[in-house]
mmCIF file of C-alpha atoms and ligand atoms in Angstrom:
data_model
loop_
_atom_site.group_PDB
_atom_site.id
_atom_site.type_symbol
_atom_site.label_atom_id
_atom_site.label_comp_id
_atom_site.label_asym_id
_atom_site.label_seq_id
_atom_site.Cartn_x
_atom_site.Cartn_y
_atom_site.Cartn_z
ATOM 1 C CA MET A 1 80.120 -140.732 -79.612
ATOM 2 C CA SER A 2 81.378 -143.089 -76.779
ATOM 3 C CA LEU A 3 82.885 -146.746 -79.136
ATOM 4 C CA LEU A 4 83.823 -147.072 -82.447
ATOM 5 C CA PHE A 5 84.975 -150.846 -83.110
ATOM 6 C CA GLU A 6 85.705 -151.808 -86.935
ATOM 7 C CA VAL A 7 86.574 -155.605 -87.435
ATOM 8 C CA GLY A 8 89.074 -156.534 -90.007
ATOM 9 C CA ALA A 9 90.256 -159.881 -90.482
ATOM 10 C CA ALA A 10 89.579 -162.768 -89.015
ATOM 11 C CA CYS A 11 91.633 -166.347 -88.619
ATOM 12 C CA ALA A 12 89.588 -170.015 -88.686
ATOM 13 C CA GLU A 13 89.402 -170.397 -85.114
ATOM 14 C CA GLY A 14 87.809 -167.103 -84.424
ATOM 15 C CA GLY A 15 90.586 -164.276 -83.654
ATOM 16 C CA ARG A 16 90.014 -161.228 -84.780
ATOM 17 C CA ARG A 17 92.104 -158.283 -85.893
ATOM 18 C CA GLY A 18 90.448 -154.590 -85.101
ATOM 19 C CA GLU A 19 90.300 -151.151 -84.147
ATOM 20 C CA LEU A 20 88.896 -149.612 -81.300
ATOM 21 C CA THR A 21 88.514 -146.089 -80.897
ATOM 22 C CA LEU A 22 87.621 -144.574 -78.520
ATOM 23 C CA PRO A 23 86.953 -140.769 -76.671
ATOM 24 C CA HIS A 24 90.999 -140.600 -75.711
ATOM 25 C CA GLY A 25 92.516 -142.787 -79.330
ATOM 26 C CA ALA A 26 92.370 -146.119 -81.191
ATOM 27 C CA VAL A 27 93.170 -149.110 -79.690
ATOM 28 C CA GLN A 28 94.565 -151.810 -82.132
ATOM 29 C CA THR A 29 93.433 -155.291 -81.252
ATOM 30 C CA PRO A 30 93.370 -157.608 -80.035
ATOM 31 C CA VAL A 31 94.866 -155.819 -76.784
ATOM 32 C CA PHE A 32 96.706 -156.318 -74.040
ATOM 33 C CA MET A 33 95.930 -154.202 -70.449
ATOM 34 C CA PRO A 34 98.695 -153.300 -68.474
ATOM 35 C CA VAL A 35 96.737 -152.425 -64.771
ATOM 36 C CA GLY A 36 97.606 -149.250 -63.227
ATOM 37 C CA THR A 37 95.804 -150.520 -59.887
ATOM 38 C CA ALA A 38 95.875 -146.873 -58.379
ATOM 39 C CA ALA A 39 96.229 -144.624 -60.902
ATOM 40 C CA THR A 40 99.747 -146.214 -61.701
ATOM 41 C CA VAL A 41 101.406 -149.273 -63.411
ATOM 42 C CA LYS A 42 103.463 -150.137 -60.214
ATOM 43 C CA ALA A 43 106.612 -148.792 -60.647
ATOM 44 C CA VAL A 44 107.097 -147.915 -64.146
ATOM 45 C CA PRO A 45 106.293 -143.799 -65.586
ATOM 46 C CA GLN A 46 103.645 -143.146 -67.638
ATOM 47 C CA ASP A 47 106.237 -141.692 -70.574
ATOM 48 C CA VAL A 48 107.713 -145.515 -70.931
ATOM 49 C CA VAL A 49 103.810 -147.107 -70.404
ATOM 50 C CA GLU A 50 103.834 -144.955 -73.736
ATOM 51 C CA SER A 51 106.989 -146.081 -75.323
ATOM 52 C CA LEU A 52 107.048 -150.142 -74.858
ATOM 53 C CA GLY A 53 107.372 -152.263 -77.761
ATOM 54 C CA ASN A 54 106.180 -150.270 -81.344
ATOM 55 C CA ARG A 55 103.224 -148.634 -79.799
ATOM 56 C CA GLY A 56 103.228 -148.524 -76.249
ATOM 57 C CA ALA A 57 100.224 -149.515 -74.127
ATOM 58 C CA GLU A 58 97.537 -147.854 -75.848
ATOM 59 C CA ILE A 59 94.962 -148.705 -73.101
ATOM 60 C CA ILE A 60 95.617 -149.373 -69.880
ATOM 61 C CA LEU A 61 93.162 -150.065 -66.516
ATOM 62 C CA ALA A 62 92.687 -148.543 -63.317
ATOM 63 C CA ASN A 63 90.816 -149.818 -60.183
ATOM 64 C CA THR A 64 87.648 -147.845 -58.980
ATOM 65 C CA TYR A 65 88.130 -149.935 -55.553
ATOM 66 C CA HIS A 66 91.650 -148.560 -55.146
ATOM 67 C CA LEU A 67 90.523 -144.603 -56.014
ATOM 68 C CA TYR A 68 87.601 -144.870 -54.640
ATOM 69 C CA LEU A 69 89.226 -144.873 -51.078
ATOM 70 C CA ARG A 70 92.337 -143.122 -51.612
ATOM 71 C CA PRO A 71 92.835 -140.474 -53.110
ATOM 72 C CA GLY A 72 88.628 -140.515 -53.278
ATOM 73 C CA HIS A 73 86.867 -139.957 -56.686
ATOM 74 C CA GLU A 74 85.692 -136.434 -55.505
ATOM 75 C CA LEU A 75 89.358 -135.663 -55.327
ATOM 76 C CA ILE A 76 90.213 -136.712 -58.986
ATOM 77 C CA ARG A 77 86.853 -135.326 -60.846
ATOM 78 C CA SER A 78 88.029 -131.727 -59.363
ATOM 79 C CA LEU A 79 91.116 -132.405 -61.325
ATOM 80 C CA GLY A 80 89.434 -133.223 -64.692
ATOM 81 C CA GLY A 81 89.203 -137.005 -64.280
ATOM 82 C CA VAL A 82 92.083 -139.252 -63.931
ATOM 83 C CA HIS A 83 93.864 -138.996 -67.488
ATOM 84 C CA ARG A 84 94.250 -135.268 -66.139
ATOM 85 C CA PHE A 85 95.439 -136.497 -62.774
ATOM 86 C CA MET A 86 98.278 -139.260 -63.644
ATOM 87 C CA SER A 87 98.863 -137.615 -67.122
ATOM 88 C CA TRP A 88 97.802 -140.513 -69.190
ATOM 89 C CA ARG A 89 96.152 -139.476 -72.941
ATOM 90 C CA ARG A 90 95.308 -142.045 -74.094
ATOM 91 C CA PRO A 91 92.570 -144.780 -73.805
ATOM 92 C CA MET A 92 91.632 -146.172 -70.153
ATOM 93 C CA LEU A 93 89.590 -148.977 -68.654
ATOM 94 C CA THR A 94 88.046 -148.842 -65.257
ATOM 95 C CA ASP A 95 86.930 -151.622 -63.498
ATOM 96 C CA SER A 96 83.512 -151.599 -61.759
ATOM 97 C CA GLY A 97 85.409 -151.881 -57.977
ATOM 98 C CA GLY A 98 82.974 -155.061 -57.567
ATOM 99 C CA PHE A 99 85.836 -157.539 -57.602
ATOM 100 C CA GLN A 100 87.775 -156.347 -55.078
ATOM 101 C CA VAL A 101 84.979 -155.084 -52.847
ATOM 102 C CA PHE A 102 84.762 -159.115 -52.562
ATOM 103 C CA SER A 103 88.041 -159.984 -52.529
ATOM 104 C CA LEU A 104 89.909 -157.536 -50.551
ATOM 105 C CA ALA A 105 87.476 -155.420 -48.451
ATOM 106 C CA LYS A 106 86.323 -157.092 -44.805
ATOM 107 C CA LEU A 107 82.569 -157.737 -43.586
ATOM 108 C CA ARG A 108 80.794 -157.041 -46.319
ATOM 109 C CA LYS A 109 77.000 -157.267 -46.624
ATOM 110 C CA ILE A 110 75.293 -158.122 -49.662
ATOM 111 C CA THR A 111 71.946 -156.990 -50.226
ATOM 112 C CA THR A 112 69.582 -156.973 -53.318
ATOM 113 C CA ASP A 113 70.377 -153.165 -53.760
ATOM 114 C CA GLY A 114 73.637 -153.262 -53.285
ATOM 115 C CA VAL A 115 77.048 -154.201 -50.972
ATOM 116 C CA GLU A 116 78.360 -152.822 -47.488
ATOM 117 C CA PHE A 117 82.095 -153.309 -46.977
ATOM 118 C CA ARG A 118 84.868 -151.826 -44.552
ATOM 119 C CA SER A 119 88.437 -150.685 -46.515
ATOM 120 C CA HIS A 120 90.957 -153.091 -46.458
ATOM 121 C CA LEU A 121 93.179 -149.809 -45.411
ATOM 122 C CA ASP A 122 91.183 -148.286 -42.326
ATOM 123 C CA GLY A 123 88.030 -150.384 -41.339
ATOM 124 C CA SER A 124 85.581 -147.768 -42.937
ATOM 125 C CA LYS A 125 82.575 -148.437 -43.748
ATOM 126 C CA HIS A 126 80.952 -148.114 -46.987
ATOM 127 C CA PHE A 127 78.040 -148.711 -49.353
ATOM 128 C CA PHE A 128 79.126 -149.835 -53.043
ATOM 129 C CA SER A 129 75.074 -149.919 -55.380
ATOM 130 C CA PRO A 130 74.865 -150.245 -58.895
ATOM 131 C CA GLU A 131 74.415 -146.824 -59.192
ATOM 132 C CA HIS A 132 77.661 -145.596 -56.283
ATOM 133 C CA SER A 133 79.274 -147.718 -58.829
ATOM 134 C CA MET A 134 78.781 -145.402 -61.972
ATOM 135 C CA GLU A 135 79.055 -142.360 -60.394
ATOM 136 C CA VAL A 136 81.873 -143.282 -58.983
ATOM 137 C CA GLN A 137 83.100 -144.364 -62.076
ATOM 138 C CA ILE A 138 81.934 -141.230 -64.056
ATOM 139 C CA ALA A 139 84.074 -139.284 -61.924
ATOM 140 C CA LEU A 140 87.048 -140.970 -62.423
ATOM 141 C CA GLY A 141 86.164 -140.686 -66.338
ATOM 142 C CA ALA A 142 88.322 -143.654 -67.796
ATOM 143 C CA ASP A 143 86.412 -144.169 -71.788
ATOM 144 C CA VAL A 144 85.331 -147.453 -70.768
ATOM 145 C CA MET A 145 83.897 -148.385 -67.461
ATOM 146 C CA MET A 146 82.167 -152.178 -66.491
ATOM 147 C CA ALA A 147 78.605 -152.751 -65.050
ATOM 148 C CA PHE A 148 78.289 -153.343 -61.257
ATOM 149 C CA ASP A 149 78.456 -157.086 -60.736
ATOM 150 C CA GLU A 150 78.771 -159.975 -58.097
ATOM 151 C CA CYS A 151 81.907 -162.136 -58.083
ATOM 152 C CA VAL A 152 80.325 -165.759 -57.049
ATOM 153 C CA GLU A 153 83.300 -167.543 -54.496
ATOM 154 C CA THR A 154 84.491 -170.776 -56.601
ATOM 155 C CA PRO A 155 83.474 -173.364 -56.341
ATOM 156 C CA ALA A 156 79.754 -172.446 -55.963
ATOM 157 C CA THR A 157 76.651 -174.909 -56.295
ATOM 158 C CA TRP A 158 74.168 -174.642 -59.807
ATOM 159 C CA GLN A 159 71.841 -172.547 -57.250
ATOM 160 C CA ARG A 160 74.246 -169.928 -55.566
ATOM 161 C CA THR A 161 76.040 -169.023 -58.863
ATOM 162 C CA LYS A 162 72.140 -168.473 -60.326
ATOM 163 C CA ASP A 163 71.051 -166.556 -57.581
ATOM 164 C CA SER A 164 74.287 -164.650 -57.973
ATOM 165 C CA MET A 165 74.033 -164.332 -61.868
ATOM 166 C CA ALA A 166 70.249 -162.991 -61.798
ATOM 167 C CA LEU A 167 71.598 -160.540 -59.511
ATOM 168 C CA THR A 168 74.538 -159.161 -61.476
ATOM 169 C CA HIS A 169 71.522 -159.678 -64.580
ATOM 170 C CA ALA A 170 69.341 -156.560 -62.351
ATOM 171 C CA TRP A 171 72.345 -154.773 -61.605
ATOM 172 C CA ALA A 172 73.405 -154.400 -64.947
ATOM 173 C CA ALA A 173 70.371 -152.914 -66.012
ATOM 174 C CA ARG A 174 70.868 -150.461 -63.398
ATOM 175 C CA SER A 175 74.463 -149.811 -64.041
ATOM 176 C CA LYS A 176 73.520 -148.906 -67.855
ATOM 177 C CA GLN A 177 70.147 -146.491 -66.401
ATOM 178 C CA TYR A 178 72.305 -144.557 -64.331
ATOM 179 C CA TRP A 179 75.082 -144.149 -67.305
ATOM 180 C CA GLU A 180 72.892 -143.780 -69.477
ATOM 181 C CA ASP A 181 71.018 -140.783 -67.682
ATOM 182 C CA HIS A 182 74.619 -139.528 -66.349
ATOM 183 C CA ARG A 183 77.327 -139.938 -69.364
ATOM 184 C CA HIS A 184 77.162 -136.494 -69.646
ATOM 185 C CA GLU A 185 78.189 -136.088 -66.466
ATOM 186 C CA VAL A 186 81.851 -136.826 -67.093
ATOM 187 C CA PRO A 187 84.466 -134.072 -65.826
ATOM 188 C CA TRP A 188 86.975 -133.937 -69.558
ATOM 189 C CA ALA A 189 85.737 -130.957 -70.907
ATOM 190 C CA ARG A 190 85.889 -129.032 -67.854
ATOM 191 C CA GLU A 191 88.175 -126.330 -69.009
ATOM 192 C CA ARG A 192 91.514 -125.543 -66.547
ATOM 193 C CA SER A 193 90.202 -122.884 -64.799
ATOM 194 C CA GLU A 194 87.482 -124.867 -63.355
ATOM 195 C CA THR A 195 89.937 -127.426 -61.862
ATOM 196 C CA ARG A 196 92.608 -126.011 -60.622
ATOM 197 C CA ASP A 197 93.561 -123.960 -58.118
ATOM 198 C CA GLN A 198 95.954 -120.674 -58.526
ATOM 199 C CA ARG A 199 98.265 -121.435 -56.312
ATOM 200 C CA SER A 200 101.369 -122.569 -59.398
ATOM 201 C CA GLU A 201 101.728 -122.857 -62.495
ATOM 202 C CA PRO A 202 100.307 -125.401 -64.653
ATOM 203 C CA THR A 203 102.006 -128.342 -65.961
ATOM 204 C CA GLN A 204 102.906 -128.286 -70.161
ATOM 205 C CA PHE A 205 100.463 -131.571 -69.867
ATOM 206 C CA GLU A 206 97.837 -129.288 -68.377
ATOM 207 C CA ARG A 207 98.669 -126.595 -70.422
ATOM 208 C CA GLU A 208 98.119 -128.770 -73.898
ATOM 209 C CA TYR A 209 95.033 -130.407 -72.446
ATOM 210 C CA ASP A 210 92.126 -129.675 -75.001
ATOM 211 C CA ALA A 211 88.951 -129.975 -73.769
ATOM 212 C CA THR A 212 86.935 -128.773 -76.407
ATOM 213 C CA ARG A 213 88.132 -132.194 -78.578
ATOM 214 C CA PHE A 214 85.701 -133.513 -75.295
ATOM 215 C CA SER A 215 82.694 -131.709 -76.214
ATOM 216 C CA ASP A 216 80.634 -134.089 -78.135
ATOM 217 C CA LYS A 217 81.996 -137.876 -76.314
ATOM 218 C CA HIS A 218 81.264 -139.786 -73.599
ATOM 219 C CA GLN A 219 82.129 -143.289 -71.666
ATOM 220 C CA ALA A 220 81.419 -146.282 -72.876
ATOM 221 C CA LEU A 221 80.073 -148.930 -70.614
ATOM 222 C CA PHE A 222 80.590 -152.810 -70.752
ATOM 223 C CA GLY A 223 78.240 -155.732 -69.172
ATOM 224 C CA ILE A 224 79.773 -158.140 -67.642
ATOM 225 C CA VAL A 225 78.563 -162.068 -68.335
ATOM 226 C CA GLN A 226 78.984 -164.707 -65.134
ATOM 227 C CA GLY A 227 77.459 -168.186 -64.876
ATOM 228 C CA GLY A 228 80.604 -169.373 -62.474
ATOM 229 C CA MET A 229 81.685 -172.715 -64.606
ATOM 230 C CA TYR A 230 78.041 -173.734 -65.701
ATOM 231 C CA PRO A 231 77.231 -173.974 -69.466
ATOM 232 C CA ASP A 232 73.718 -173.643 -69.194
ATOM 233 C CA LEU A 233 74.465 -170.363 -66.882
ATOM 234 C CA ARG A 234 76.605 -168.839 -68.984
ATOM 235 C CA ARG A 235 74.847 -168.951 -71.670
ATOM 236 C CA GLU A 236 72.007 -167.975 -69.897
ATOM 237 C CA SER A 237 73.689 -164.922 -68.839
ATOM 238 C CA ALA A 238 75.677 -164.015 -72.296
ATOM 239 C CA GLN A 239 71.829 -164.586 -73.537
ATOM 240 C CA ARG A 240 70.517 -161.552 -71.239
ATOM 241 C CA LEU A 241 73.138 -159.175 -71.729
ATOM 242 C CA VAL A 242 73.324 -159.009 -75.112
ATOM 243 C CA GLU A 243 69.400 -157.790 -74.881
ATOM 244 C CA MET A 244 70.011 -155.378 -72.741
ATOM 245 C CA ASP A 245 72.461 -154.251 -75.673
ATOM 246 C CA PHE A 246 75.611 -152.594 -74.298
ATOM 247 C CA PRO A 247 78.931 -151.143 -76.171
ATOM 248 C CA GLY A 248 80.797 -153.963 -75.213
ATOM 249 C CA TYR A 249 81.392 -156.905 -72.965
ATOM 250 C CA ALA A 250 83.434 -158.629 -70.657
ATOM 251 C CA ILE A 251 83.605 -162.171 -69.559
ATOM 252 C CA GLY A 252 83.978 -161.661 -66.010
ATOM 253 C CA GLY A 253 84.651 -164.860 -62.828
ATOM 254 C CA LEU A 254 87.157 -167.129 -64.891
ATOM 255 C CA ALA A 255 90.962 -167.098 -63.610
ATOM 256 C CA VAL A 256 89.580 -167.770 -60.310
ATOM 257 C CA GLY A 257 91.091 -171.131 -59.573
ATOM 258 C CA GLU A 258 90.059 -173.103 -61.943
ATOM 259 C CA PRO A 259 91.500 -175.973 -64.546
ATOM 260 C CA ARG A 260 92.850 -173.737 -67.935
ATOM 261 C CA GLU A 261 90.430 -176.527 -70.047
ATOM 262 C CA VAL A 262 87.738 -174.987 -68.107
ATOM 263 C CA THR A 263 88.331 -171.355 -68.732
ATOM 264 C CA ARG A 264 88.775 -171.882 -72.663
ATOM 265 C CA GLU A 265 85.281 -173.578 -72.537
ATOM 266 C CA MET A 266 83.342 -170.738 -70.428
ATOM 267 C CA ILE A 267 85.181 -168.331 -73.227
ATOM 268 C CA ALA A 268 84.123 -170.599 -75.611
ATOM 269 C CA LEU A 269 80.704 -170.622 -75.063
ATOM 270 C CA CYS A 270 80.256 -166.697 -74.412
ATOM 271 C CA LEU A 271 82.214 -165.939 -77.582
ATOM 272 C CA GLU A 272 79.414 -167.458 -79.201
ATOM 273 C CA MET A 273 76.861 -166.297 -77.936
ATOM 274 C CA LEU A 274 78.074 -162.618 -77.805
ATOM 275 C CA PRO A 275 77.352 -160.250 -80.860
ATOM 276 C CA LYS A 276 80.355 -160.278 -83.550
ATOM 277 C CA ASP A 277 80.784 -156.709 -84.002
ATOM 278 C CA LYS A 278 80.999 -155.456 -80.292
ATOM 279 C CA PRO A 279 84.114 -155.935 -78.134
ATOM 280 C CA ARG A 280 84.879 -158.815 -76.119
ATOM 281 C CA TYR A 281 86.925 -158.509 -72.911
ATOM 282 C CA VAL A 282 87.896 -161.112 -70.712
ATOM 283 C CA MET A 283 88.806 -159.862 -67.445
ATOM 284 C CA GLY A 284 91.795 -160.864 -65.075
ATOM 285 C CA VAL A 285 93.945 -163.070 -67.463
ATOM 286 C CA GLY A 286 96.915 -164.565 -67.638
ATOM 287 C CA TYR A 287 100.211 -165.739 -68.601
ATOM 288 C CA PRO A 288 101.675 -164.689 -71.889
ATOM 289 C CA ASP A 289 100.221 -167.957 -73.650
ATOM 290 C CA GLU A 290 96.935 -168.062 -72.614
ATOM 291 C CA ILE A 291 96.900 -164.380 -73.853
ATOM 292 C CA GLU A 292 97.841 -165.245 -77.204
ATOM 293 C CA GLU A 293 95.627 -168.832 -76.873
ATOM 294 C CA TYR A 294 92.575 -166.359 -76.116
ATOM 295 C CA ALA A 295 93.024 -163.699 -79.075
ATOM 296 C CA ARG A 296 93.249 -166.463 -81.542
ATOM 297 C CA MET A 297 89.771 -167.419 -80.265
ATOM 298 C CA GLY A 298 88.556 -163.719 -80.723
ATOM 299 C CA VAL A 299 88.301 -162.205 -77.843
ATOM 300 C CA ASP A 300 89.642 -158.433 -77.899
ATOM 301 C CA MET A 301 91.273 -157.109 -75.086
ATOM 302 C CA MET A 302 92.635 -158.728 -71.598
ATOM 303 C CA ASP A 303 94.744 -157.468 -68.754
ATOM 304 C CA CYS A 304 96.566 -158.712 -65.931
ATOM 305 C CA VAL A 305 98.315 -157.777 -62.664
ATOM 306 C CA LEU A 306 100.948 -160.628 -63.764
ATOM 307 C CA PRO A 307 103.794 -158.912 -65.958
ATOM 308 C CA THR A 308 104.027 -156.092 -62.934
ATOM 309 C CA ARG A 309 103.493 -158.651 -60.344
ATOM 310 C CA ALA A 310 105.919 -161.166 -61.366
ATOM 311 C CA GLY A 311 108.575 -158.301 -62.124
ATOM 312 C CA ARG A 312 108.140 -156.567 -58.688
ATOM 313 C CA HIS A 313 108.599 -160.587 -57.259
ATOM 314 C CA GLY A 314 111.859 -161.153 -59.706
ATOM 315 C CA LEU A 315 110.281 -163.355 -61.863
ATOM 316 C CA LEU A 316 110.901 -162.809 -65.958
ATOM 317 C CA PHE A 317 109.537 -163.941 -68.883
ATOM 318 C CA LEU A 318 111.412 -165.363 -71.998
ATOM 319 C CA ARG A 319 111.016 -167.341 -74.858
ATOM 320 C CA GLU A 320 113.189 -170.755 -74.975
ATOM 321 C CA ASN A 321 114.585 -170.244 -77.934
ATOM 322 C CA PRO A 322 115.170 -166.356 -77.883
ATOM 323 C CA ALA A 323 115.676 -165.533 -82.275
ATOM 324 C CA ASP A 324 112.375 -167.832 -81.784
ATOM 325 C CA ARG A 325 109.583 -165.771 -80.709
ATOM 326 C CA ARG A 326 107.211 -168.429 -81.587
ATOM 327 C CA SER A 327 109.108 -171.141 -78.875
ATOM 328 C CA ALA A 328 107.512 -171.441 -75.659
ATOM 329 C CA VAL A 329 107.776 -169.165 -73.473
ATOM 330 C CA VAL A 330 110.199 -169.848 -70.176
ATOM 331 C CA ARG A 331 110.518 -168.472 -66.838
ATOM 332 C CA LEU A 332 113.512 -166.885 -65.364
ATOM 333 C CA ASN A 333 113.866 -166.088 -61.820
ATOM 334 C CA ILE A 334 116.483 -163.643 -61.590
ATOM 335 C CA LYS A 335 117.315 -164.360 -57.864
ATOM 336 C CA ARG A 336 119.337 -167.430 -59.309
ATOM 337 C CA LYS A 337 122.914 -167.517 -57.898
ATOM 338 C CA ASP A 338 124.471 -168.797 -61.256
ATOM 339 C CA LEU A 339 122.969 -165.568 -62.494
ATOM 340 C CA ALA A 340 125.781 -163.437 -60.464
ATOM 341 C CA ASP A 341 128.249 -162.848 -63.295
ATOM 342 C CA ASP A 342 125.834 -163.931 -65.762
ATOM 343 C CA GLN A 343 126.353 -160.545 -68.544
ATOM 344 C CA GLY A 344 123.705 -161.305 -71.411
ATOM 345 C CA PRO A 345 120.252 -159.855 -71.752
ATOM 346 C CA ILE A 346 116.848 -161.045 -70.011
ATOM 347 C CA ASP A 347 115.966 -162.422 -73.303
ATOM 348 C CA ALA A 348 118.267 -161.676 -76.215
ATOM 349 C CA GLY A 349 115.602 -161.519 -78.735
ATOM 350 C CA CYS A 350 113.457 -159.114 -76.720
ATOM 351 C CA ALA A 351 113.712 -155.402 -78.241
ATOM 352 C CA CYS A 352 112.868 -154.046 -75.003
ATOM 353 C CA SER A 353 114.785 -150.905 -73.611
ATOM 354 C CA VAL A 354 115.951 -153.254 -70.435
ATOM 355 C CA CYS A 355 117.502 -156.146 -72.668
ATOM 356 C CA THR A 356 119.248 -153.902 -75.012
ATOM 357 C CA ARG A 357 121.002 -152.447 -72.182
ATOM 358 C CA TYR A 358 121.049 -154.174 -68.724
ATOM 359 C CA SER A 359 122.623 -157.737 -68.333
ATOM 360 C CA ARG A 360 121.330 -160.022 -65.776
ATOM 361 C CA ALA A 361 123.860 -160.010 -63.840
ATOM 362 C CA TYR A 362 123.143 -156.559 -62.471
ATOM 363 C CA LEU A 363 119.252 -156.997 -62.378
ATOM 364 C CA ARG A 364 119.980 -160.025 -59.678
ATOM 365 C CA HIS A 365 122.051 -157.110 -57.899
ATOM 366 C CA LEU A 366 119.845 -154.593 -58.199
ATOM 367 C CA PHE A 367 116.899 -157.339 -57.044
ATOM 368 C CA SER A 368 119.034 -159.117 -54.043
ATOM 369 C CA SER A 369 120.153 -155.179 -52.836
ATOM 370 C CA GLY A 370 116.081 -154.360 -52.980
ATOM 371 C CA GLU A 371 116.847 -151.598 -55.476
ATOM 372 C CA PRO A 372 113.597 -149.979 -56.742
ATOM 373 C CA LEU A 373 115.359 -149.786 -59.653
ATOM 374 C CA GLY A 374 115.009 -153.711 -60.532
ATOM 375 C CA ALA A 375 110.867 -153.649 -59.965
ATOM 376 C CA THR A 376 111.189 -150.698 -62.961
ATOM 377 C CA LEU A 377 113.406 -152.707 -65.091
ATOM 378 C CA ASN A 378 112.097 -156.267 -64.430
ATOM 379 C CA SER A 379 108.338 -154.919 -64.784
ATOM 380 C CA ILE A 380 109.009 -152.983 -68.210
ATOM 381 C CA HIS A 381 110.757 -156.193 -69.612
ATOM 382 C CA ASN A 382 106.996 -158.162 -68.777
ATOM 383 C CA LEU A 383 104.931 -155.878 -70.198
ATOM 384 C CA ALA A 384 106.935 -154.814 -73.345
ATOM 385 C CA PHE A 385 107.263 -159.066 -73.671
ATOM 386 C CA TYR A 386 103.346 -159.173 -73.630
ATOM 387 C CA LEU A 387 102.986 -156.201 -75.568
ATOM 388 C CA GLU A 388 105.039 -158.312 -78.306
ATOM 389 C CA THR A 389 102.928 -161.607 -78.148
ATOM 390 C CA MET A 390 100.148 -159.631 -78.493
ATOM 391 C CA GLU A 391 101.671 -157.448 -81.723
ATOM 392 C CA ARG A 392 102.484 -160.661 -83.475
ATOM 393 C CA VAL A 393 99.550 -162.142 -82.385
ATOM 394 C CA ARG A 394 97.982 -159.111 -84.320
ATOM 395 C CA SER A 395 100.093 -159.984 -87.502
ATOM 396 C CA ASP A 396 99.305 -163.550 -87.691
ATOM 397 C CA ILE A 397 95.620 -162.955 -87.452
ATOM 398 C CA ALA A 398 95.987 -160.125 -90.356
ATOM 399 C CA GLY A 399 98.148 -162.296 -92.155
ATOM 400 C CA THR A 400 95.790 -164.937 -92.602
ATOM 401 C CA PRO A 401 94.346 -165.562 -96.015
ATOM 402 C CA GLY A 402 90.257 -164.815 -95.781
HETATM 403 ZN ZN1 ZN B 501 112.983 -157.074 -72.710
#
């Protein structure tokens, strides 16, 4: 078993309430997934990520490109996978590395076989093919892996986008073949004695790790719909991937600078084409009002670095009217001078551990003094705000008659 997806109530706009069961646990959908780039949700410890909002984050994302370069997937494989490496019990998803190769790495050379690139860290030369991306993602051992895709630059012509999409489809088929042949190699079921040296006593987390529960489980693989901003290509891409029959589907190549109505249009037409009984994931979006809108349209999964990145830069999300959790989302810059003696919380209607304890005055002081706790507390509030938003969307959909 790799994945079970049960769809419950749906709303008129197409949004649906569901439960996604993965090897490391169940996830209530629609879900927002905090991004743990280098096996850490930046500045926020795992126990806090688990306790955000009512349920905590039920699934997080890690980046294949970053973990491949540092500390290296072979090291993580030898330690039993990224769950055990970072002490995270719950589900996890890895991207294919494609997006970072195309956006961060230097001197790329693309052939039908794969992409040669230089590390943004030290300039060293590397090669990613669909097979190698799968091999790395199996070593990392997230519950959900992504097929390797080419991310086309924006804007791109129709012909350039079509050619890139054809490459993505060929790579999706190769990713799937490798996954089918090698998915039993996931390191979850490795016994502790195989994964650690004998220098020290294992941590309590490692002692409690039960390898036997994974004996009949493996990772799921999602295909990624591309096609840029061209409706005909988006439809063709969705159709081609559905024919390949993946356990779930992602809509990629969006939120790359296009107007929001175009993003919405592309999502809507992809959702029409994708099977209703499988999870549908829009990658890399967005602002709190966007994730709410897309969830109501029928997107089941989303991820974005925004809540933590904005938090580290002193930008906080809150409701215009704290007492009305449906009021507009507004942004507060914690650097603002007038907050120096503000004794109120970031958001008086937010129940997070930061808003119930700390004042704006204190958070402003932490930020302007460069204290690391400032980044941590701001990130915790923003993540809690995102999870609260999704919780409300889920209960709205569940409460919809029919
Ligand atoms: Zn808060």
